[in-house]
Amino acid sequence: MKAYNIIVLAKQVPDTRNVGKDAMKADGTINRAVLPAIFNPEDLNALEQALRIKDQFPESKINILTMGPGRAADIIREGLYRGADGGILLTDRAFAGSDTLATSYAIGQALKKMGKIDMIIAGRQAIDGDTAQVGPQVAEKLGMLQITYVEEVLEVTDKTVTVKRRLENGVETAKCPMPLVMTVNGSAPDCRARNAKRIMKFKKARTVTELQKENEDYTALYNEHPDLMIQEWTVNDIETDASQLGLTGSPTKVKTVENVVLQAKDSKVISAADDEIEAMMVELIKSHTIG
Amino acid sequence: MSSVFVYCEIEDGQVADVSQELLTKGRTLANELKCKLEAIAIGSKLDKVGDQIIPYGVDTLYIADDERLFPYQTLPHTSIVVNLFKEQKPQIALMGASSIGRDLGPRVSSALHSGLTADCTSLVIGDHYDKKQDKNYENLLYQIRPAFGGNIIATIINPDCRPQMATVREGVMKKEILDPKYKGKVVKLDVAKYVSDEDFVVEIIERHMEKSKVNVKGAPIVVAGGYGVGSKENFKLLYDLAEVLGGEVGASRAAVDSGLASHERQIGQTGITVRPKLYIACGISGQIQHRAGMEESAQIIAINTDPEAPINAIADYVITGDVAEVIPKMIKYYKKNSK
């Protein structure tokens, strides 16, 4: 039976789809505390594609790699609940301030330590930046082929993956050699739900830092179930060139960030009353805007 | 002075709209920087693309013509662009924020270790003073884009790495031919020198491209719905109004994400940009990313239950009310008065 080593790249993101009025502080910075942190939606689509490959080739292994602060361990637990075999949290202050290129470098260096990889699957883009850059940049850093906008993995054979891509003006079916990086579109099938048995099994999965914080002693449990230990890697666990990390390693710099100030137009404010709407429609017809 | 470079996308021998728009913008930037505008076209049977590209004021067009180079594939196109950029060292490189540009751009930026900013809504030349280094940078490309749920507008710069790369969505910039008789030179690249056979590893089995049947971009009237429309039933009212007025239906990202409308109708920074005669925003709060795609509309009507919705500030008519109540009345009084 064939088996593949699959890494899913996932990111914990603030839920920018539901940004409320209190999301911005008075000084114009973002109030991250009020935004719920979620599993980036398209990374869930990516996880589902990985799980489908594992359904077909059950000996395959799926590991999640996420980079972020300590609380991003939630992403790994969520992946475990849905069927991943394990995960690594890459976390260090040295990565703070990374743009997409410095992020890709750090992730690429971590991937180089993860053994022989057949497929790296990621969401097309993260909702907090919408850049769609990290997938292709990681592929380039590893010298791997990339295939973006994947909607469905059609066939996995010994050395190739055939995928359907959803492009803005159509679809394309492409057969690609492994190893490769795939980025998955939001139009791909949704991720399966958490599995109740897996929740029971993995709810005590923790990183070392979390165990220390919670002051829990799971030594006996972890000796029996080593897969409950979520691996936590810092900059010291991967080989890096400091000049390529974080703010220093980021070619793009944020020059200014401005709060959006609206230039108010001289608007006519009307109600839903019949006479007011009729008057507006008459005005628009007279000005040849409509009709 | 090194050039401004535009990567031109080509489908069926036609240069993509977004590339034509970027050539126009590229010419403006090149004028300001007093440098050349250059372009690259990669594909198959490109004999005639020069006639389409040079009139935008392109000084040098590089053509890589080989039957294996169409349709687009990541590795061969990346190799050509990277190797050409290593030779020509452009200061700025622009690409469409399309499924091609968003595949190619990051790959090129990673290979050259240069910064890339996605989905810019404005590109401006400006200076920058770095306090830490006490260093002044002149004539940088300001890559301006909304960020973080549209609550802020960020200006991004690449002080030290070249080229400064940016992608821009179709419709954001305007296209304008500079001079139909513009004199530019065409350089045909020796493809074998720029790309190796090993780059052609992907086999494209099937490809089905079609122009979208929905033409929101070209519609004179756009009736757009947001999350506030609430339901698919209410969204049908928008189609009714659009049909009566001879317009098209658009949507905000929130409406698309929640399944109320299809992706091709999404208006805003990560969707399409429209400039209709009349834009009717229904149940749209109006975050900056959405406004980036519609604020140049000639007239705007905002229908919202929230009198404080940000969209109201840019609207000509603000109707405080429920979409389900207001739209049927608009249809009724249009029909009554238009005869």
XYZ file of C-alpha atoms in Angstrom:
630
model
C 0.000 0.000 0.000
C 1.277 3.430 -0.951
C 1.726 6.030 1.717
C 2.490 9.720 1.402
C 4.030 12.176 3.771
C 1.803 15.257 3.695
C 2.346 18.565 5.460
C -0.555 20.994 5.769
C 0.432 24.634 6.264
C -2.155 26.398 8.395
C -2.425 29.805 9.969
C -4.343 31.148 12.911
C -5.948 34.414 11.833
C -8.119 37.094 13.378
C -11.639 36.731 12.043
C -11.575 39.791 9.807
C -14.908 38.808 8.297
C -16.617 39.930 11.460
C -14.764 43.081 12.360
C -16.898 45.128 14.702
C -16.722 48.789 15.562
C -14.472 48.160 18.551
C -11.819 46.457 16.414
C -9.811 49.658 16.111
C -8.298 51.431 19.074
C -8.433 55.206 19.343
C -4.805 55.485 18.208
C -5.557 53.684 14.967
C -3.977 50.359 15.855
C -5.792 47.068 15.758
C -7.396 45.753 18.872
C -6.575 42.090 18.315
C -7.985 41.135 21.680
C -11.586 41.644 20.530
C -11.201 39.615 17.346
C -11.720 35.880 17.663
C -8.759 33.814 16.435
C -9.799 31.181 13.924
C -8.349 28.505 11.635
C -7.803 30.291 8.332
C -10.778 29.132 6.221
C -8.901 28.069 3.088
C -6.383 26.162 5.214
C -9.343 24.015 6.285
C -10.093 23.359 2.608
C -6.431 22.325 2.302
C -6.700 20.002 5.300
C -9.747 18.327 3.740
C -7.827 17.595 0.539
C -5.051 16.052 2.634
C -7.564 13.965 4.588
C -9.099 12.682 1.348
C -5.691 11.497 0.199
C -5.266 9.763 3.551
C -8.728 8.179 3.174
C -7.474 6.619 -0.028
C -3.998 5.782 1.262
C -4.533 5.236 5.015
C -0.870 4.684 5.765
C -0.186 8.302 4.782
C 0.800 10.774 7.471
C -0.583 14.293 7.796
C 1.285 16.807 9.917
C 0.240 20.414 10.410
C 2.853 23.137 10.436
C 1.795 26.491 11.796
C 3.800 29.572 12.677
C 2.495 32.012 15.243
C 2.255 32.855 18.926
C 1.763 30.198 21.590
C -2.013 30.231 21.296
C -1.695 29.003 17.688
C -1.353 25.525 19.230
C -5.157 25.622 18.883
C -4.659 25.146 15.150
C -2.811 21.880 15.709
C -5.444 20.609 18.137
C -8.172 21.509 15.659
C -6.279 19.573 12.977
C -5.911 16.576 15.296
C -9.673 16.631 16.038
C -10.385 16.499 12.318
C -7.957 13.732 11.432
C -4.352 14.976 11.241
C -1.671 12.777 12.772
C 0.362 15.480 14.424
C 1.734 18.960 14.135
C 4.467 21.414 14.836
C 4.092 24.924 16.179
C 6.884 27.196 14.998
C 7.000 30.002 17.497
C 9.626 32.576 18.398
C 9.868 36.311 18.858
C 12.601 36.219 16.233
C 9.833 35.724 13.640
C 7.849 38.785 14.735
C 7.300 41.409 12.072
C 7.949 39.013 9.196
C 6.523 39.914 5.825
C 5.514 37.113 3.463
C 9.075 36.502 2.298
C 10.578 36.253 5.799
C 7.630 34.044 6.797
C 8.280 31.760 3.837
C 11.937 31.553 4.733
C 11.209 30.460 8.312
C 8.554 27.959 7.205
C 10.846 26.665 4.466
C 13.675 26.098 6.941
C 11.296 24.216 9.258
C 10.057 22.061 6.367
C 13.639 21.159 5.524
C 13.856 19.517 8.941
C 10.700 17.462 8.497
C 12.166 14.636 6.449
C 11.109 13.510 3.017
C 7.908 15.254 2.050
C 5.666 14.223 -0.841
C 3.100 17.000 -0.699
C 2.764 20.312 1.064
C -0.826 21.541 1.016
C -1.873 25.042 2.081
C -4.833 27.320 1.687
C -4.611 29.707 -1.238
C -4.451 32.730 1.061
C -5.121 33.883 4.620
C -7.995 36.239 5.330
C -5.895 38.682 7.363
C -3.648 39.593 4.447
C -5.173 38.052 1.304
C -1.763 38.020 -0.346
C -1.632 34.357 -1.547
C 2.157 34.714 -1.462
C 3.438 32.350 1.216
C 2.542 29.121 -0.627
C 4.445 29.962 -3.835
C 7.309 31.551 -1.887
C 7.736 28.437 0.269
C 7.745 26.316 -2.901
C 10.473 28.473 -4.403
C 12.524 28.348 -1.200
C 12.407 24.533 -1.327
C 12.989 24.392 -5.064
C 9.674 22.568 -5.426
C 6.975 22.859 -8.024
C 3.847 24.729 -6.941
C 0.329 24.288 -8.166
C -2.057 27.017 -7.047
C -5.868 27.457 -7.073
C -6.505 23.730 -6.589
C -10.166 22.869 -6.277
C -9.894 19.106 -6.261
C -7.209 16.447 -6.188
C -8.390 14.072 -8.892
C -5.775 11.360 -8.753
C -2.647 10.499 -6.825
C -0.369 7.923 -8.386
C 3.094 6.729 -7.528
C 4.889 9.903 -8.515
C 2.224 12.301 -9.752
C -0.757 14.286 -8.560
C -3.524 15.307 -10.958
C -5.557 18.292 -9.883
C -8.378 20.481 -11.086
C -7.539 24.179 -10.798
C -10.178 26.892 -10.554
C -8.903 29.995 -12.369
C -10.746 33.289 -12.699
C -11.913 32.531 -16.229
C -12.120 28.787 -16.255
C -10.773 25.452 -15.120
C -7.621 23.540 -15.888
C -6.637 19.936 -15.215
C -2.938 19.458 -14.635
C -0.763 16.449 -13.907
C 2.199 17.330 -11.718
C 5.173 15.418 -10.397
C 5.807 15.057 -6.669
C 7.093 16.544 -4.459
C 5.058 19.680 -4.793
C 3.296 22.506 -2.974
C -0.441 22.787 -3.603
C -2.564 25.755 -2.589
C -6.265 25.105 -2.274
C -9.095 27.436 -3.203
C -12.084 28.285 -1.041
C -14.306 26.729 -3.724
C -12.922 23.285 -2.782
C -15.061 21.067 -0.500
C -15.410 22.170 3.121
C -13.405 20.383 5.756
C -15.078 17.502 7.538
C -16.271 18.172 11.075
C -14.389 17.286 14.218
C -14.594 13.646 15.133
C -15.998 13.057 18.640
C -13.631 10.173 19.379
C -10.653 12.204 18.254
C -11.719 15.101 20.484
C -11.717 12.739 23.451
C -8.354 11.408 22.420
C -6.595 14.708 21.721
C -8.232 17.233 24.014
C -5.243 17.010 26.324
C -2.714 17.548 23.549
C -0.485 20.426 24.641
C 2.794 22.115 23.855
C 5.411 22.217 26.585
C 4.768 25.911 27.098
C 1.059 25.309 27.566
C 1.731 22.569 30.121
C 3.962 24.899 32.088
C 1.379 27.666 31.997
C -1.476 25.424 33.018
C 0.648 23.882 35.726
C -0.606 20.442 34.736
C 1.314 17.255 35.157
C 0.540 14.981 32.260
C 3.826 13.081 32.542
C 2.224 9.694 33.004
C -0.328 10.352 30.287
C 2.280 11.591 27.820
C 4.580 8.650 28.528
C 1.742 6.393 27.511
C 0.564 8.569 24.584
C 3.542 10.449 23.186
C 1.416 11.652 20.249
C -0.373 14.030 22.643
C 2.724 16.188 22.889
C 2.492 18.993 20.343
C 5.969 19.783 19.144
C 7.055 23.346 19.602
C 9.995 24.607 17.596
C 11.820 27.855 18.187
C 14.387 29.534 16.015
C 17.001 27.329 17.704
C 15.370 24.169 16.375
C 15.853 25.127 12.745
C 18.867 26.332 10.816
C 18.476 29.982 10.033
C 20.383 32.997 8.871
C 19.323 35.768 11.229
C 19.487 38.365 8.462
C 16.546 36.650 6.743
C 14.269 36.560 9.776
C 11.561 38.821 11.109
C 11.580 42.526 10.436
C 15.237 42.504 9.324
C 14.613 39.781 6.774
C 11.558 41.479 5.321
C 12.162 43.481 2.134
C 8.787 45.187 2.464
C 8.326 47.756 5.205
C 5.149 49.415 6.324
C 5.784 53.117 5.821
C 2.529 54.421 7.174
C -0.765 53.094 8.389
C -3.683 55.424 8.235
C -7.034 55.169 9.771
C -9.663 55.525 7.138
C -11.211 58.956 7.245
C -14.307 59.388 5.190
C -14.853 62.561 3.265
C -18.542 62.907 3.859
C -20.578 63.753 0.787
C -23.547 66.003 0.914
C -26.069 63.189 1.055
C -29.820 63.342 0.886
C -31.141 61.309 3.761
C -34.565 59.833 3.155
C -36.798 57.250 4.753
C -38.535 54.231 3.283
C -41.807 56.197 2.980
C -43.499 55.924 -0.420
C -43.470 59.632 -1.277
C -39.751 59.995 -0.505
C -38.762 57.001 -2.622
C -40.960 58.150 -5.468
C -39.360 61.609 -5.363
C -35.901 60.036 -5.560
C -36.820 57.818 -8.510
C -38.293 60.822 -10.337
C -35.065 62.787 -9.777
C -32.952 59.922 -11.095
C -35.138 59.587 -14.180
C -35.018 63.334 -14.848
C -31.213 63.389 -14.582
C -31.079 60.437 -17.024
C -29.225 58.376 -14.446
C -31.830 55.686 -14.995
C -34.407 55.052 -17.663
C 18.222 54.635 -14.801
C 16.702 51.168 -14.570
C 13.256 50.635 -15.946
C 9.669 50.056 -14.934
C 8.694 46.568 -16.093
C 5.257 45.086 -16.782
C 4.547 41.369 -17.187
C 1.889 41.036 -19.909
C -0.593 38.186 -19.744
C -1.765 36.818 -23.060
C -4.756 34.623 -23.843
C -5.718 33.735 -27.421
C -3.236 36.253 -28.772
C -4.893 39.067 -26.818
C -3.141 41.055 -24.118
C -5.214 40.887 -20.927
C -7.071 44.033 -19.811
C -5.219 44.080 -16.512
C -1.870 44.120 -18.341
C -2.993 47.023 -20.549
C -4.049 48.905 -17.419
C -0.657 48.266 -15.832
C 1.161 49.418 -18.965
C -0.737 52.699 -18.704
C 0.161 53.066 -15.039
C 3.728 51.922 -15.763
C 4.116 54.690 -18.370
C 3.024 57.318 -15.833
C 5.492 56.001 -13.251
C 8.295 55.820 -15.833
C 7.660 59.437 -16.846
C 7.894 60.534 -13.275
C 11.098 58.558 -12.732
C 12.457 59.613 -16.147
C 13.176 56.011 -17.061
C 12.109 53.497 -19.693
C 8.960 51.430 -19.666
C 9.667 47.828 -20.588
C 7.420 44.801 -20.913
C 7.655 41.066 -21.309
C 5.270 38.814 -23.205
C 5.671 35.060 -22.808
C 3.663 32.568 -24.832
C 3.202 31.050 -28.240
C 2.619 32.697 -31.638
C 3.263 36.201 -30.371
C 4.103 37.842 -33.714
C 1.391 40.462 -33.342
C 1.411 41.301 -29.639
C 3.910 44.097 -30.218
C 1.196 46.077 -32.031
C -0.991 45.813 -28.960
C 1.689 46.550 -26.363
C 4.034 49.200 -27.807
C 1.297 51.909 -28.205
C 1.036 52.147 -24.414
C 4.437 53.833 -24.546
C 6.600 50.740 -24.174
C 10.251 51.415 -25.022
C 11.372 47.797 -25.088
C 9.186 44.740 -25.398
C 10.855 41.386 -24.708
C 9.153 38.424 -26.315
C 9.680 34.784 -25.355
C 7.869 32.792 -28.030
C 7.758 28.992 -27.884
C 4.820 26.657 -28.320
C 5.538 25.107 -24.920
C 5.095 28.501 -23.226
C 1.326 28.546 -23.689
C -0.708 27.951 -21.616
C 0.998 29.531 -18.628
C 3.034 27.268 -16.399
C 4.743 28.361 -13.204
C 8.308 27.145 -13.637
C 9.079 28.142 -17.262
C 7.529 31.600 -16.915
C 9.322 32.140 -13.584
C 12.686 31.169 -15.080
C 12.300 33.579 -17.975
C 11.196 36.495 -15.811
C 13.840 35.856 -13.125
C 16.666 35.540 -15.648
C 15.548 38.605 -17.574
C 15.229 40.643 -14.372
C 18.732 39.568 -13.337
C 19.995 40.991 -16.634
C 17.879 44.125 -16.874
C 17.583 44.928 -13.151
C 14.296 46.834 -13.303
C 13.522 49.101 -10.344
C 9.792 48.359 -10.450
C 7.909 45.284 -11.689
C 4.129 45.191 -12.027
C 1.866 42.184 -12.569
C -1.872 41.608 -12.607
C -3.381 40.297 -9.391
C -4.848 37.487 -11.486
C -4.508 33.730 -11.168
C -1.343 34.058 -13.264
C 0.191 37.116 -11.579
C -0.587 35.785 -8.125
C 1.138 32.507 -9.010
C 4.145 34.069 -10.716
C 4.731 37.198 -8.599
C 5.537 35.544 -5.271
C 7.732 32.949 -6.964
C 9.762 35.653 -8.708
C 9.978 37.792 -5.571
C 11.248 34.827 -3.576
C 13.860 33.936 -6.191
C 15.144 37.519 -6.315
C 14.593 38.247 -2.613
C 12.588 41.320 -3.463
C 9.454 42.604 -1.772
C 6.020 42.094 -3.272
C 2.783 43.780 -2.274
C -0.470 42.167 -3.388
C -3.676 43.838 -4.559
C -2.513 47.449 -4.496
C -5.217 50.033 -5.052
C -2.810 52.901 -5.698
C 0.826 53.232 -6.789
C 2.660 56.497 -6.222
C 6.285 57.633 -6.315
C 7.605 59.213 -3.122
C 10.526 59.595 -0.778
C 11.257 57.986 2.546
C 13.434 58.975 5.458
C 14.643 56.117 7.638
C 15.208 57.456 11.132
C 17.148 54.469 12.439
C 19.725 54.585 9.668
C 19.470 58.355 9.152
C 19.113 57.563 5.486
C 17.028 59.218 2.837
C 15.494 57.202 0.038
C 14.315 59.022 -3.050
C 11.749 57.933 -5.605
C 10.449 54.789 -3.999
C 7.275 53.089 -5.128
C 4.548 53.593 -2.535
C 2.409 50.469 -2.694
C -0.873 51.470 -1.180
C -3.566 49.015 -0.155
C -6.294 48.595 2.401
C -5.383 46.108 5.098
C -6.840 44.292 8.003
C -10.511 44.048 7.325
C -10.385 47.385 5.577
C -10.030 49.404 8.729
C -6.689 50.807 7.711
C -4.836 51.867 4.605
C -1.219 50.799 4.540
C 1.587 52.286 2.481
C 4.244 49.654 1.856
C 7.739 50.353 0.561
C 10.734 48.235 -0.417
C 13.649 50.519 0.481
C 16.568 48.255 -0.368
C 15.510 45.357 -2.586
C 14.871 45.525 -6.320
C 12.684 45.250 -8.198
C 9.911 46.764 -6.115
C 7.082 44.442 -7.031
C 3.329 44.958 -6.870
C 0.217 43.242 -8.148
C -2.969 45.115 -9.032
C -6.440 43.766 -9.769
C -8.125 44.177 -13.106
C -10.137 47.382 -13.366
C -8.323 49.282 -10.606
C -6.161 51.303 -12.997
C -7.464 52.872 -16.172
C -6.112 51.862 -19.564
C -5.215 54.479 -22.114
C -3.162 54.155 -25.282
C -0.348 56.716 -25.266
C 0.386 56.914 -28.986
C -0.647 54.404 -31.682
C 2.623 55.160 -33.499
C 4.890 55.005 -30.462
C 8.379 53.841 -31.376
C 9.479 50.987 -29.198
C 11.801 48.144 -29.966
C 10.981 44.462 -29.838
C 13.604 42.050 -28.543
C 13.018 38.367 -29.249
C 14.613 36.288 -26.527
C 16.482 33.092 -27.243
C 14.134 30.974 -25.142
C 16.642 28.152 -24.602
C 18.948 30.585 -22.793
C 16.291 31.551 -20.275
C 14.458 28.331 -19.530
C 15.592 24.712 -19.358
C 13.696 21.642 -20.504
C 13.464 20.474 -16.887
C 11.124 23.370 -16.148
C 8.407 21.799 -18.296
C 7.278 19.219 -15.765
C 3.550 19.918 -15.622
C 1.291 18.267 -18.138
C -1.841 20.290 -18.784
C -4.433 17.686 -19.617
C -7.458 19.863 -20.128
C -8.156 23.542 -20.166
C -11.482 25.243 -20.452
C -11.525 29.020 -20.417
C -14.570 31.141 -20.942
C -15.342 34.778 -20.638
C -17.560 35.272 -17.653
C -21.208 35.586 -18.652
C -21.738 38.054 -15.875
C -20.591 41.535 -16.825
C -20.793 43.563 -13.653
C -17.750 45.603 -14.659
C -19.376 46.990 -17.801
C -22.869 47.548 -16.406
C -24.165 51.158 -16.289
C -26.135 50.409 -13.150
C -25.005 48.073 -10.391
C -27.322 46.835 -7.661
C -25.020 45.399 -5.015
C -25.957 43.418 -1.950
C -24.150 42.857 1.295
C -24.525 40.654 4.307
C -27.308 42.922 5.484
C -29.575 41.705 2.679
C -30.033 38.747 4.956
C -31.367 35.955 2.775
C -31.360 34.501 -0.717
C -35.016 35.482 -1.041
C -34.185 39.117 -0.358
C -31.256 38.881 -2.744
C -33.711 37.974 -5.513
C -35.207 41.441 -5.100
C -31.842 42.874 -6.177
C -32.020 40.871 -9.396
C -35.543 42.179 -9.973
C -34.404 45.777 -9.542
C -31.330 45.249 -11.733
C -33.486 43.775 -14.466
C -35.992 46.601 -14.395
C -33.240 49.257 -14.481
C -31.075 47.434 -17.038
C -28.213 46.785 -14.639
C -26.277 43.942 -13.076
C -26.086 42.533 -9.581
C -22.895 42.839 -7.559
C -22.060 41.784 -4.036
C -19.802 42.563 -1.138
C -17.297 40.030 0.056
C -19.393 39.293 3.138
C -22.322 38.382 0.887
C -20.125 36.146 -1.264
C -18.513 34.471 1.754
C -21.915 33.720 3.243
C -23.132 32.165 -0.007
C -25.651 34.856 -0.984
C -23.898 35.596 -4.284
C -21.313 34.006 -6.558
C -17.656 34.961 -6.488
C -17.650 36.555 -9.948
C -19.989 39.257 -8.634
C -17.703 40.339 -5.796
C -16.924 44.041 -5.848
C -14.009 45.503 -3.944
C -10.283 45.291 -3.450
C -10.168 41.519 -3.840
C -12.918 41.444 -6.441
C -13.760 43.696 -9.337
C -13.747 47.475 -9.573
C -16.775 49.197 -11.089
C -17.497 52.779 -12.127
C -21.203 52.757 -13.083
C -23.576 55.690 -13.524
C -25.512 54.481 -10.530
C -24.486 52.175 -7.704
C -27.179 50.955 -5.377
C -25.645 49.509 -2.214
C -28.139 47.324 -0.375
C -27.331 46.164 3.135
C -23.643 46.944 2.647
C -21.832 48.517 5.573
C -19.123 49.845 3.292
C -15.706 48.867 4.586
C -12.792 50.403 2.732
C -12.098 47.231 0.746
C -15.573 47.364 -0.670
C -15.452 51.095 -1.293
C -12.137 50.654 -3.142
C -14.119 48.822 -5.812
C -17.029 51.265 -6.223
C -16.318 54.733 -4.855
C -15.783 56.209 -8.317
C -19.403 55.481 -9.222
C -21.115 58.617 -10.540
C -24.022 58.345 -8.101
C -24.484 56.138 -5.078
C -27.626 55.111 -3.240
C -27.140 53.405 0.119
C -29.965 51.396 1.623
C -29.217 50.376 5.163
C -31.026 49.840 8.450
C -28.005 51.293 10.235
C -28.004 55.103 9.919
C -24.328 55.082 10.944
C -23.114 52.695 8.211
C -19.806 53.965 6.727
C -21.185 53.644 3.193
C -23.625 56.480 3.935
C -20.781 58.979 4.024
C -20.069 58.526 0.313
C -23.678 58.100 -0.807
C -25.724 60.693 -2.691
C -28.923 59.221 -1.328
C -29.054 57.563 2.049
C -32.164 55.506 2.642
C -32.529 54.320 6.189
C -34.712 51.288 5.900
C -35.080 47.630 5.179
C -33.981 46.367 1.763
C -37.048 44.116 1.539
C -39.306 47.131 1.933
C -37.383 49.713 -0.083
C -36.557 47.776 -3.267
C -40.128 46.828 -4.215
C -41.045 50.508 -3.829
C -38.155 51.559 -6.065
C -39.359 49.128 -8.720
C -42.934 50.322 -8.344
C -42.124 54.031 -8.647
C -39.652 53.498 -11.444
C -42.291 51.717 -13.480
C -44.884 54.360 -12.655
C -42.710 57.342 -13.634
C -40.542 56.085 -16.479
C -43.308 55.839 -19.048
